[in-house]
mmCIF file of C-alpha atoms and ligand atoms in Angstrom:
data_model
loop_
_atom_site.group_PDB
_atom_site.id
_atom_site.type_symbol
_atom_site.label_atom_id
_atom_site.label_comp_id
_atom_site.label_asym_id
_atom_site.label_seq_id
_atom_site.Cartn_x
_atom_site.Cartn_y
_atom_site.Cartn_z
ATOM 1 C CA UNK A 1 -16.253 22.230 -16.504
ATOM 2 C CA UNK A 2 -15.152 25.442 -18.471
ATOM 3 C CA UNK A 3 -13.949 27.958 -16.462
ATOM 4 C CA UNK A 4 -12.359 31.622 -17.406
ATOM 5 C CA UNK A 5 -8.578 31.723 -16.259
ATOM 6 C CA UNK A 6 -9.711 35.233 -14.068
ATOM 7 C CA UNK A 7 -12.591 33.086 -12.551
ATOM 8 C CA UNK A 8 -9.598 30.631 -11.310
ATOM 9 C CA UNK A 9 -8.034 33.008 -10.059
ATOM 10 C CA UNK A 10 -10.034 34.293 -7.757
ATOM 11 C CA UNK A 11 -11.116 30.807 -6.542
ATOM 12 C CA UNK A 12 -7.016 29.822 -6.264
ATOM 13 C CA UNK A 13 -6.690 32.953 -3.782
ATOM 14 C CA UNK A 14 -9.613 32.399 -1.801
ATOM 15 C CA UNK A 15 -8.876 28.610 -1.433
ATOM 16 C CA UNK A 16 -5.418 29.650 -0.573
ATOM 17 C CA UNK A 17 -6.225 32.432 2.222
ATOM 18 C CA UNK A 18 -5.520 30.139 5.409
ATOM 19 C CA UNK A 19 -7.826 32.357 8.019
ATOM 20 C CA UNK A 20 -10.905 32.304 5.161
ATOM 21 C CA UNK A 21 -13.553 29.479 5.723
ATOM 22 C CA UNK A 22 -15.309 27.602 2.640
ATOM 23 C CA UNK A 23 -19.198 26.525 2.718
ATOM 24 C CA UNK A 24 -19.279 22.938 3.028
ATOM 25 C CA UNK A 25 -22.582 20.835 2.915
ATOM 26 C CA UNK A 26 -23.246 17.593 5.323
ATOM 27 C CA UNK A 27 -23.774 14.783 2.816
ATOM 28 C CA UNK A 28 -24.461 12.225 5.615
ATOM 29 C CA UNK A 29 -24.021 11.705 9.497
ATOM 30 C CA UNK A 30 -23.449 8.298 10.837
ATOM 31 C CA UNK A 31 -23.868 7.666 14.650
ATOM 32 C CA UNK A 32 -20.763 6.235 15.789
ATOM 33 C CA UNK A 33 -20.446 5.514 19.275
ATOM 34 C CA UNK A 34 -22.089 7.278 21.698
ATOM 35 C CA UNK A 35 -21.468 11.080 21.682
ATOM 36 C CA UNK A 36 -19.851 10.202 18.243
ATOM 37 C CA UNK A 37 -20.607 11.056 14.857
ATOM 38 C CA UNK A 38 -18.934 10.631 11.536
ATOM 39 C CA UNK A 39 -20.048 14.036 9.117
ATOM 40 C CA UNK A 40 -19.265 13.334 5.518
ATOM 41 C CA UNK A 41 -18.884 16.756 4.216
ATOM 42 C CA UNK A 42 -19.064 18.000 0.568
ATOM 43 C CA UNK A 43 -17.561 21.696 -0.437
ATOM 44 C CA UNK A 44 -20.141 23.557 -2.112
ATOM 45 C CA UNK A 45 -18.549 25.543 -4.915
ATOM 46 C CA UNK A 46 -17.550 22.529 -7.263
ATOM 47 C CA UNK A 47 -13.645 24.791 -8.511
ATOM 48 C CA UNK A 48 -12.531 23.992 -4.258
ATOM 49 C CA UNK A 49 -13.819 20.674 -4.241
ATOM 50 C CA UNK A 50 -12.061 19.845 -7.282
ATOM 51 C CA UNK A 51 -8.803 20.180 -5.889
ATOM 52 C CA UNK A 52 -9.130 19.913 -2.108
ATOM 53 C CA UNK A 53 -6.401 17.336 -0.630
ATOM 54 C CA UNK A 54 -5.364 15.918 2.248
ATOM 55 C CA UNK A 55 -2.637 13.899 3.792
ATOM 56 C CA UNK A 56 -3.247 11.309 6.502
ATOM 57 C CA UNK A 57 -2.747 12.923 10.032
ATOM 58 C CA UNK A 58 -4.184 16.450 8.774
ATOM 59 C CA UNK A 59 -6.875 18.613 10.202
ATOM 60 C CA UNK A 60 -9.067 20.537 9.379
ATOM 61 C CA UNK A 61 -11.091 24.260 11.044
ATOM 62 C CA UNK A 62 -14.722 23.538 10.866
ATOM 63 C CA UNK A 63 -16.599 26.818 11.680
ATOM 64 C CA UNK A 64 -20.215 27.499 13.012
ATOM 65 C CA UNK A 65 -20.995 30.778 12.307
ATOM 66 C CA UNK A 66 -22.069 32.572 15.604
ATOM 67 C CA UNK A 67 -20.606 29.757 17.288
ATOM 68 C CA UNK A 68 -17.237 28.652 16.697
ATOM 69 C CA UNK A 69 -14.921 27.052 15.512
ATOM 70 C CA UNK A 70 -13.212 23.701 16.351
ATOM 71 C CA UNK A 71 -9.596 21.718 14.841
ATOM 72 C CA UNK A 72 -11.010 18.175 13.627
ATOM 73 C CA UNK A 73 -9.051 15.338 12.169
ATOM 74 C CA UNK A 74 -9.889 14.346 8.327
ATOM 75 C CA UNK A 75 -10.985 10.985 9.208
ATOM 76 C CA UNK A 76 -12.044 10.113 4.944
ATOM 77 C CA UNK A 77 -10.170 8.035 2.600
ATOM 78 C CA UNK A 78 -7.159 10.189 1.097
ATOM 79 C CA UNK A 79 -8.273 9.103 -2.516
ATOM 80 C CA UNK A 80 -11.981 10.371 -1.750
ATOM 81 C CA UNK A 81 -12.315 13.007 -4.451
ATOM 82 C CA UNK A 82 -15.903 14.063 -2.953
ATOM 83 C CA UNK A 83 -16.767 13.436 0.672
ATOM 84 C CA UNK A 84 -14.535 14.352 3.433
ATOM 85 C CA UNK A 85 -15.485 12.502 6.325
ATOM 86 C CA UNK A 86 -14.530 14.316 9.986
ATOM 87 C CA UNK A 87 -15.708 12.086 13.022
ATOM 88 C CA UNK A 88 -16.462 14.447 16.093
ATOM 89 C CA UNK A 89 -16.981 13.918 19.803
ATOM 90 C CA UNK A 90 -19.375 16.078 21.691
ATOM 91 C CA UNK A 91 -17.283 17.641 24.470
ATOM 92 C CA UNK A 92 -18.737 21.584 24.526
ATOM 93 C CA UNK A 93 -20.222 24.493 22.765
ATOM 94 C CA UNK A 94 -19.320 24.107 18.847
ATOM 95 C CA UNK A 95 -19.569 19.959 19.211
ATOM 96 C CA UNK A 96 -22.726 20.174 20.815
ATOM 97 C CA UNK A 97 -23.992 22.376 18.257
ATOM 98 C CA UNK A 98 -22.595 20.754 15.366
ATOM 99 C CA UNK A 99 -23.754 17.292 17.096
ATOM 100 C CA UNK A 100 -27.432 19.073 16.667
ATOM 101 C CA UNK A 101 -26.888 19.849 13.030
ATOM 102 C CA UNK A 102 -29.033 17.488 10.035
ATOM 103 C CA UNK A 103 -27.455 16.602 6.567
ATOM 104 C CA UNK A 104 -28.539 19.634 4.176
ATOM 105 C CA UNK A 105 -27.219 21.989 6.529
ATOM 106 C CA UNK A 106 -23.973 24.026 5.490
ATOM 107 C CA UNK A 107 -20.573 25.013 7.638
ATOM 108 C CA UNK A 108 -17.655 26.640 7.442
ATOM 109 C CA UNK A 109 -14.121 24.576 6.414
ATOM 110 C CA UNK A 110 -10.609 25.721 6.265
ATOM 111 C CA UNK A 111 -7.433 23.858 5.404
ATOM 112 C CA UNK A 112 -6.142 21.121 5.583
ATOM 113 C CA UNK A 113 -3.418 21.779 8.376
ATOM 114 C CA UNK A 114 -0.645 20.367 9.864
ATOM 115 C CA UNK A 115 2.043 17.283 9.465
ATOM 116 C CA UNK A 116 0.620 14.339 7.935
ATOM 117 C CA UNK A 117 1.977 10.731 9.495
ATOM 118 C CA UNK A 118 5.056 9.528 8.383
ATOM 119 C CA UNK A 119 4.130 7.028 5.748
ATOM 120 C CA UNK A 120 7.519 7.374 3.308
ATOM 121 C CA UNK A 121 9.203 6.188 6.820
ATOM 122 C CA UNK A 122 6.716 3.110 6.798
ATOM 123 C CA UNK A 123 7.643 1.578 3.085
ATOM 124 C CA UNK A 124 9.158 -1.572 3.561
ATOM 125 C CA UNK A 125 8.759 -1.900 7.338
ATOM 126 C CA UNK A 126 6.281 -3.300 9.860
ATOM 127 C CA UNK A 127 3.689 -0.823 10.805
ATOM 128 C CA UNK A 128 2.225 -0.808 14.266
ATOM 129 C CA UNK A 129 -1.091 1.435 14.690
ATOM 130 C CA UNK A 130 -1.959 1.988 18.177
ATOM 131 C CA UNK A 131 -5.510 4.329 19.127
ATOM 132 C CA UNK A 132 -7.571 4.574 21.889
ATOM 133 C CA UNK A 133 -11.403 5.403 21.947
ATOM 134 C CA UNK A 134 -11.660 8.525 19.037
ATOM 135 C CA UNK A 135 -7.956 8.723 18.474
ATOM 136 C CA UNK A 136 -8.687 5.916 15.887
ATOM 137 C CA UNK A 137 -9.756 8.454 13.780
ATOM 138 C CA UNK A 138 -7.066 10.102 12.792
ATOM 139 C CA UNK A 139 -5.129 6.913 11.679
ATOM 140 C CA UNK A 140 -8.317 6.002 9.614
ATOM 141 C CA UNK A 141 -6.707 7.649 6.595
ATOM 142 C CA UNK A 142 -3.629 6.061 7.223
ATOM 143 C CA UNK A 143 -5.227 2.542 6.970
ATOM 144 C CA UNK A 144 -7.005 3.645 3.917
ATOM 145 C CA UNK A 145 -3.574 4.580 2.475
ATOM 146 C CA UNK A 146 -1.721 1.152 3.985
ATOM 147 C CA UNK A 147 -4.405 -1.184 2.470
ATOM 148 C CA UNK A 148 -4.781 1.123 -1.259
ATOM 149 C CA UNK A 149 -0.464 0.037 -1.463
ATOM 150 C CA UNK A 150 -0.522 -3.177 1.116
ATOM 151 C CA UNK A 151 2.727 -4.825 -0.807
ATOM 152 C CA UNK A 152 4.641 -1.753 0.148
ATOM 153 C CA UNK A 153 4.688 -2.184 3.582
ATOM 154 C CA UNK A 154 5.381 -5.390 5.740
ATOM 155 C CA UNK A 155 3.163 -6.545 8.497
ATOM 156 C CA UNK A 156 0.784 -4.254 9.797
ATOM 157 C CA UNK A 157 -1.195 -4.690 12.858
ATOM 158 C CA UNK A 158 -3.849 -2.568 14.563
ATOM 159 C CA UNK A 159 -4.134 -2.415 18.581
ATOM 160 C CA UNK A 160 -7.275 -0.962 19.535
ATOM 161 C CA UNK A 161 -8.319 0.158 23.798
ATOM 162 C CA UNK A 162 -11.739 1.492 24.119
ATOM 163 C CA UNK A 163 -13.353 1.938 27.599
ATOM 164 C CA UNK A 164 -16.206 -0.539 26.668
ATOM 165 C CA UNK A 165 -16.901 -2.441 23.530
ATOM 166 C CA UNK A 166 -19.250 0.048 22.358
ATOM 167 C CA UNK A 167 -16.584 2.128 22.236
ATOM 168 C CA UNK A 168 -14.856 0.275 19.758
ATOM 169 C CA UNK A 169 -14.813 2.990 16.402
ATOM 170 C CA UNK A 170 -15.602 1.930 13.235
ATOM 171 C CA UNK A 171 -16.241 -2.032 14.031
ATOM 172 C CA UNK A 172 -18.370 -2.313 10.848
ATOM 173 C CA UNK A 173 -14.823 -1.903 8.803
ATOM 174 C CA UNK A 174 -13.001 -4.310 10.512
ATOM 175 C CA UNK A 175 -13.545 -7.407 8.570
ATOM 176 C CA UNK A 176 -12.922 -5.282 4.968
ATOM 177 C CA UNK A 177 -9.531 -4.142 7.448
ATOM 178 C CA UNK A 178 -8.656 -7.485 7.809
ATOM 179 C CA UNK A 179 -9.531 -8.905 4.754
ATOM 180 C CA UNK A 180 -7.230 -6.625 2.844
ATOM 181 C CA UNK A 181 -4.158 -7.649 5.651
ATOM 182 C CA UNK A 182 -4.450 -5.945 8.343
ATOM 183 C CA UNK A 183 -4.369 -7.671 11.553
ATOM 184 C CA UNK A 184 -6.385 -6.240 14.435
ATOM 185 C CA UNK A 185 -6.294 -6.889 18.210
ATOM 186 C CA UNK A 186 -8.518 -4.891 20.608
ATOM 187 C CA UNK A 187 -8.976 -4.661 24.294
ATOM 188 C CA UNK A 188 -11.411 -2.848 26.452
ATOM 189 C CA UNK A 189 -11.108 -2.153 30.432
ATOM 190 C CA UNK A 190 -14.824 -3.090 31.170
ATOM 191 C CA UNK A 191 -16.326 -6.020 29.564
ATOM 192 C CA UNK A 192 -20.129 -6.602 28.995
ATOM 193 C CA UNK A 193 -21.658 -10.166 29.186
ATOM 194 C CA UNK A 194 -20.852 -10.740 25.393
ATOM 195 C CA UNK A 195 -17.707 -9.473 25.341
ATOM 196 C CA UNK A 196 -15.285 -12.283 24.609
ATOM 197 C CA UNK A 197 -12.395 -10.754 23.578
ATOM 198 C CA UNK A 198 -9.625 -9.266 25.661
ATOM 199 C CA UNK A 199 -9.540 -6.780 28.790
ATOM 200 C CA UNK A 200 -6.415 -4.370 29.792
ATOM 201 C CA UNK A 201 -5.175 -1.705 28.638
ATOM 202 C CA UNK A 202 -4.260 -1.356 24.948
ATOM 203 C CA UNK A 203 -0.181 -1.837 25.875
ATOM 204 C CA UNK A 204 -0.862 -5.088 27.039
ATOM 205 C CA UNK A 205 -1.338 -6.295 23.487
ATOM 206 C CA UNK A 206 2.071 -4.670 22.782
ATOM 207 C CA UNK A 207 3.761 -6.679 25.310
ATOM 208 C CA UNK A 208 2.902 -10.079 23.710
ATOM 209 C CA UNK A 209 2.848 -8.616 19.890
ATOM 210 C CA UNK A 210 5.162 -10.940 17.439
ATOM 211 C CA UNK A 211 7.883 -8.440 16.455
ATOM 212 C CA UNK A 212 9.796 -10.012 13.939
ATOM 213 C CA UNK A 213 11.933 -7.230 12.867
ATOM 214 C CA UNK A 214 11.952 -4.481 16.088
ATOM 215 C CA UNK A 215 14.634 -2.031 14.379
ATOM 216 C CA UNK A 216 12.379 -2.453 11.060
ATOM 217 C CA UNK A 217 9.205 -1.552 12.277
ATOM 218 C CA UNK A 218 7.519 2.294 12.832
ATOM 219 C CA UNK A 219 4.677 3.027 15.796
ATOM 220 C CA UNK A 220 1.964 5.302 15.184
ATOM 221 C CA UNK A 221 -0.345 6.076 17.874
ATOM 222 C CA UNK A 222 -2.922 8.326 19.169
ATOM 223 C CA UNK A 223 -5.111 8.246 22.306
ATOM 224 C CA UNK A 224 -5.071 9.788 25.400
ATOM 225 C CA UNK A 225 -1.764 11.356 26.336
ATOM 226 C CA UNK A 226 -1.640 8.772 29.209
ATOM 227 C CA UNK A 227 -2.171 5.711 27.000
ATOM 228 C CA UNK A 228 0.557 7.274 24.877
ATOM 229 C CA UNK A 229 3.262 6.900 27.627
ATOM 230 C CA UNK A 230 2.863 4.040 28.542
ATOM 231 C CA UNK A 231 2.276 2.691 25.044
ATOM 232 C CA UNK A 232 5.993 4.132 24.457
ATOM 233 C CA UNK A 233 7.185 2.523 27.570
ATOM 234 C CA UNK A 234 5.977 -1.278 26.412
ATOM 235 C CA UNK A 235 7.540 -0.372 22.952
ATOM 236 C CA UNK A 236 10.762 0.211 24.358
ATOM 237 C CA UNK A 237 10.541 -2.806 25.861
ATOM 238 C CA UNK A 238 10.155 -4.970 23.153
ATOM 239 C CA UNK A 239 13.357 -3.035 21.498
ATOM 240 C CA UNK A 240 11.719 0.138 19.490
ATOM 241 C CA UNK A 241 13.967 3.353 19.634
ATOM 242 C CA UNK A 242 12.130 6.636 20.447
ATOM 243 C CA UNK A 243 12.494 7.943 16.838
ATOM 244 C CA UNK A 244 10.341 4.661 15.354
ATOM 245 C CA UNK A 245 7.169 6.135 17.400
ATOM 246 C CA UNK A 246 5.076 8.834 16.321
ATOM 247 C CA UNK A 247 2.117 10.353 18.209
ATOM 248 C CA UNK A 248 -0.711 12.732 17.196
ATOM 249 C CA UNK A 249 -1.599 15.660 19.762
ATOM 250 C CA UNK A 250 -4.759 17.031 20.607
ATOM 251 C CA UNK A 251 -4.250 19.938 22.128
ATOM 252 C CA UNK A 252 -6.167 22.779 22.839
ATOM 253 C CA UNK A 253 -6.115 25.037 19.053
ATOM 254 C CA UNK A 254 -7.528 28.463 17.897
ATOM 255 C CA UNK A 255 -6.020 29.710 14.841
ATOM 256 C CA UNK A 256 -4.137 26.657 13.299
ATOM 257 C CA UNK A 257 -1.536 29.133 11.602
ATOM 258 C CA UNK A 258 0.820 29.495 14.224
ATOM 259 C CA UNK A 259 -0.154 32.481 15.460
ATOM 260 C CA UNK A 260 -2.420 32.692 18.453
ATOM 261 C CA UNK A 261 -0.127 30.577 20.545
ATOM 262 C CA UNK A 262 -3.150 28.617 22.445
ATOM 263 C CA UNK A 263 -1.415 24.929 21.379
ATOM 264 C CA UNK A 264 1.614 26.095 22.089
ATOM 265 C CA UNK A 265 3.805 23.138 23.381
ATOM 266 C CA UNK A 266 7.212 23.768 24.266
ATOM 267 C CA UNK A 267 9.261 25.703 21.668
ATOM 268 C CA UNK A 268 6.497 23.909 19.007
ATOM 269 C CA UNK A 269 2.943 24.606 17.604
ATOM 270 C CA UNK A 270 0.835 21.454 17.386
ATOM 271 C CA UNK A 271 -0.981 23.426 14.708
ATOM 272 C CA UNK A 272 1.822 23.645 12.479
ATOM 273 C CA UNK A 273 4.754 21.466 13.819
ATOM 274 C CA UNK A 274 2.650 18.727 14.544
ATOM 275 C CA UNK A 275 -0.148 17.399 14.984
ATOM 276 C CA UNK A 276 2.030 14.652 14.505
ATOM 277 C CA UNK A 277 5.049 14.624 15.943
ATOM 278 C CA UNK A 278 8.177 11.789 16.168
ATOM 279 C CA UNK A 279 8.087 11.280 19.705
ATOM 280 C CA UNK A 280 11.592 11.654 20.416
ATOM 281 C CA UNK A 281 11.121 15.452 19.644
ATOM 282 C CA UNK A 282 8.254 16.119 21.479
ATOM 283 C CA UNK A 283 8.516 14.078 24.622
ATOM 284 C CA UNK A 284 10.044 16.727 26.954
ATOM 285 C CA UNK A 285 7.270 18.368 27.004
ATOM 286 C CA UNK A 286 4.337 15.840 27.646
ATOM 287 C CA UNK A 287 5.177 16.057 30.932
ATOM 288 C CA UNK A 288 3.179 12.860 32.259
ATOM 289 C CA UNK A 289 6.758 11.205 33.388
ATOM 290 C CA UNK A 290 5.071 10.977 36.630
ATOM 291 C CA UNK A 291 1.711 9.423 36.352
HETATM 292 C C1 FAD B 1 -5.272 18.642 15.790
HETATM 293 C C2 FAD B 1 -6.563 18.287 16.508
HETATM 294 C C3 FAD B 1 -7.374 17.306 15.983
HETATM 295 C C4 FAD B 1 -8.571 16.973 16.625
HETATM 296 N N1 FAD B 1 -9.348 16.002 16.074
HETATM 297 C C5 FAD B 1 -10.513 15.703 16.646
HETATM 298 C C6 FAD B 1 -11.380 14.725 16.055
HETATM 299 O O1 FAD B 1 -11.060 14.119 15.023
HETATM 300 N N2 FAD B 1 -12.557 14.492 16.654
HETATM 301 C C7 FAD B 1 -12.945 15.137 17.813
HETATM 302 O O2 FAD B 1 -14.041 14.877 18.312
HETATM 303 N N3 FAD B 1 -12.150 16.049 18.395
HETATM 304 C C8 FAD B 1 -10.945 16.341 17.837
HETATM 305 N N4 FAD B 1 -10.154 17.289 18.418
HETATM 306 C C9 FAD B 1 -10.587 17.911 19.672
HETATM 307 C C10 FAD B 1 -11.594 19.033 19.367
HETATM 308 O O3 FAD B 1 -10.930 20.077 18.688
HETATM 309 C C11 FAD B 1 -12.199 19.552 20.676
HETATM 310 O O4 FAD B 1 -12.985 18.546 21.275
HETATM 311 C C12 FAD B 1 -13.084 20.753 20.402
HETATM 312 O O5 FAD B 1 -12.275 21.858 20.076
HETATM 313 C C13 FAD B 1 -13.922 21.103 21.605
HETATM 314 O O6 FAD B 1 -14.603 22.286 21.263
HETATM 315 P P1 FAD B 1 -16.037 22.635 21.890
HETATM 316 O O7 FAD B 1 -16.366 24.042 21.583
HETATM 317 O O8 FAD B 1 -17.051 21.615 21.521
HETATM 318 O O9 FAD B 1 -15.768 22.442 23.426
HETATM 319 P P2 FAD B 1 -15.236 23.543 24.472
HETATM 320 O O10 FAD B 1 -16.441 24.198 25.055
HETATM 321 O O11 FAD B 1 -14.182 24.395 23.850
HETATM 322 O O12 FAD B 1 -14.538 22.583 25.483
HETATM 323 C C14 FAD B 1 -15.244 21.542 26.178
HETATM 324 C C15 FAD B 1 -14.237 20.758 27.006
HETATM 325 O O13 FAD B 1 -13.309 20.102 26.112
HETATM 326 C C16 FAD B 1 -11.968 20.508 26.411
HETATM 327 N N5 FAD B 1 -11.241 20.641 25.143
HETATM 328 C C17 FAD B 1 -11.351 21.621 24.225
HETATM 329 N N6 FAD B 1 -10.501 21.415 23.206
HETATM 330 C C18 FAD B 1 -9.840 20.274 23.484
HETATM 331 C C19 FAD B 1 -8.816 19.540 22.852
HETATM 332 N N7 FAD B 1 -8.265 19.939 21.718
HETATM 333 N N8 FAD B 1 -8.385 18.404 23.444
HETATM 334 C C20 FAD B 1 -8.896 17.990 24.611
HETATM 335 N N9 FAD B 1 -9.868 18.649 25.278
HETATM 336 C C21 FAD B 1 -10.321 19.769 24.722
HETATM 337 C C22 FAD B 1 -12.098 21.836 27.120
HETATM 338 O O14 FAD B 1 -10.983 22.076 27.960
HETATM 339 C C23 FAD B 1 -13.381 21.639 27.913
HETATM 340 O O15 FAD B 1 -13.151 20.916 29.107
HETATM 341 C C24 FAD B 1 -8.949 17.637 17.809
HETATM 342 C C25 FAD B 1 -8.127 18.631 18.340
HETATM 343 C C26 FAD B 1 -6.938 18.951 17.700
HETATM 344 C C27 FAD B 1 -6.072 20.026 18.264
#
């Protein structure tokens, strides 16, 4: 592509503007589970999709003109260099409307935002993943990223809770998960007729986890905020300080800059000091010691 230094300019500043949404095209939907959808999404103008990045953890603004707009993980492959996959939940007005959306039809993007996971902390170390129901999808990327450099970490295993197997996300990647050495253990609190696997919450497959190497090994988790505690309570247990766990938070967001205040938790942002945090610095104000 040949473009005039001025012309990359002006595409640089726009890119770079953090309240100004791109055009981005759906290349694809997938039906998850249900009330789940996975939208692949292409940028338009070929200069931004040339050098959009992300890091696994990040979010992204996706805007609805007339609607509004809504913080979504990046749920793609870091390495992608053309579809950026986003898999969204209908809970209210903009999911709802995006949910009614068709490939072809175009959206508003900004960012990415926020802290990435902590993979230079995982190199050499066992990596626990822990998600429940859509909180898998933020730690997609990360898997992407564990199995594209699987000799530089040690054992990595994936705990998955879903209310009911069809909850499970992604189950059509699982064997290509395991196959590249990732181990995998899921649980769900109802079971159907077929279901032959486990039942219990997710921390019960914590409790009887092999843990070679406790101080060696790095938790990252995301779920429910409830599933979180108590996932940090097993892990504990089986000898993991605080400062080896990481969580994501999905809290309530607006503007994603720092600004508006709306995810304000504590003296942090989760827009821009998290949305992953190291759990040792964000536990005070969870505030779910009771349940
Ligand atoms: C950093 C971050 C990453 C996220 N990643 C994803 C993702 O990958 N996939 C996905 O489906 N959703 C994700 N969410 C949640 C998503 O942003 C909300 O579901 C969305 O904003 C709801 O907007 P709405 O207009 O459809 O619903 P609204 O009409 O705004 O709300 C509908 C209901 O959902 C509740 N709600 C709104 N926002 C949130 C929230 N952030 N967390 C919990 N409940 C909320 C409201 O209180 C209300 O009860 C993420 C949120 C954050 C902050």
């Amino acid at each position: 592509m040949n473009l005039s230094p001025l012309m990359t300019h002006a595409h640089a500043a726009v890119a770079d503007n953090p309240w100004l949404s791109q055009t981005v095209r759906i290349e694809s939907i997938t039906a998850e589970i249900p009330e789940v959808a996975t939208y692949e999404l292409a940028f338009v103008d070929p200069v931004l999709a040339a050098r959009y990045r992300f890091l696994p953890g990040q979010f992204n603004m996706l805007y609805l003109p007339g609607v509004g707009e809504v913080a979504i993980s990046i749920s793609a492959n870091p390495n992608s260099r053309e579809r950026w996959a986003h898999t969204i939940r209908v809970a209210g007005t903009v999911t709802q409307s995006l949910s009614r959306l068709q490939p072809g039809a175009t959206l508003g993007l900004r960012g990415p935002y926020g802290n990435p996971w902590p993979l230079a902390d995982c190199l050499g170390k066992d990596v626990i993943l822990v998600a429940g129901g859509i909180g898998l999808a933020p730690l997609r990327p990360v898997i992407y990223e564990l199995l594209a450099n699987r000799a530089k970490y040690g054992n990595v295993t994936l705990l998955l809770g879903a209310r009911t197997p069809e909850g499970l996300l992604y189950p059509g990647e699982y064997t290509d998960w395991q196959a590249g050495g990732i181990e995998i253990e899921s649980t769900v609190d109802r079971a159907s007729s077929e279901w032959t696997g486990n039942v219990g919450v997710v921390t019960l497959l914590i409790d009887r986890l092999p843990l070679p190497r406790p101080d060696q090994t790095v938790l990252l988790m995301c779920g429910p905020e409830v599933m979180m505690h108590f996932t940090v309570k097993s892990a504990r247990k089986r000898g993991l300080a605080d400062k080896q766990i990481w969580l994501s938070s999905e809290r309530n967001m607006q503007c994603a800059v720092g600004l508006c205040g709306h995810c304000q938790l504590g003296p942090t942002f989760v827009c821009k000091d998290g949305p992953v945090f190291r759990y040792d610095h964000i536990a005070p104000f969870l505030k779910v010691e009771g349940l």
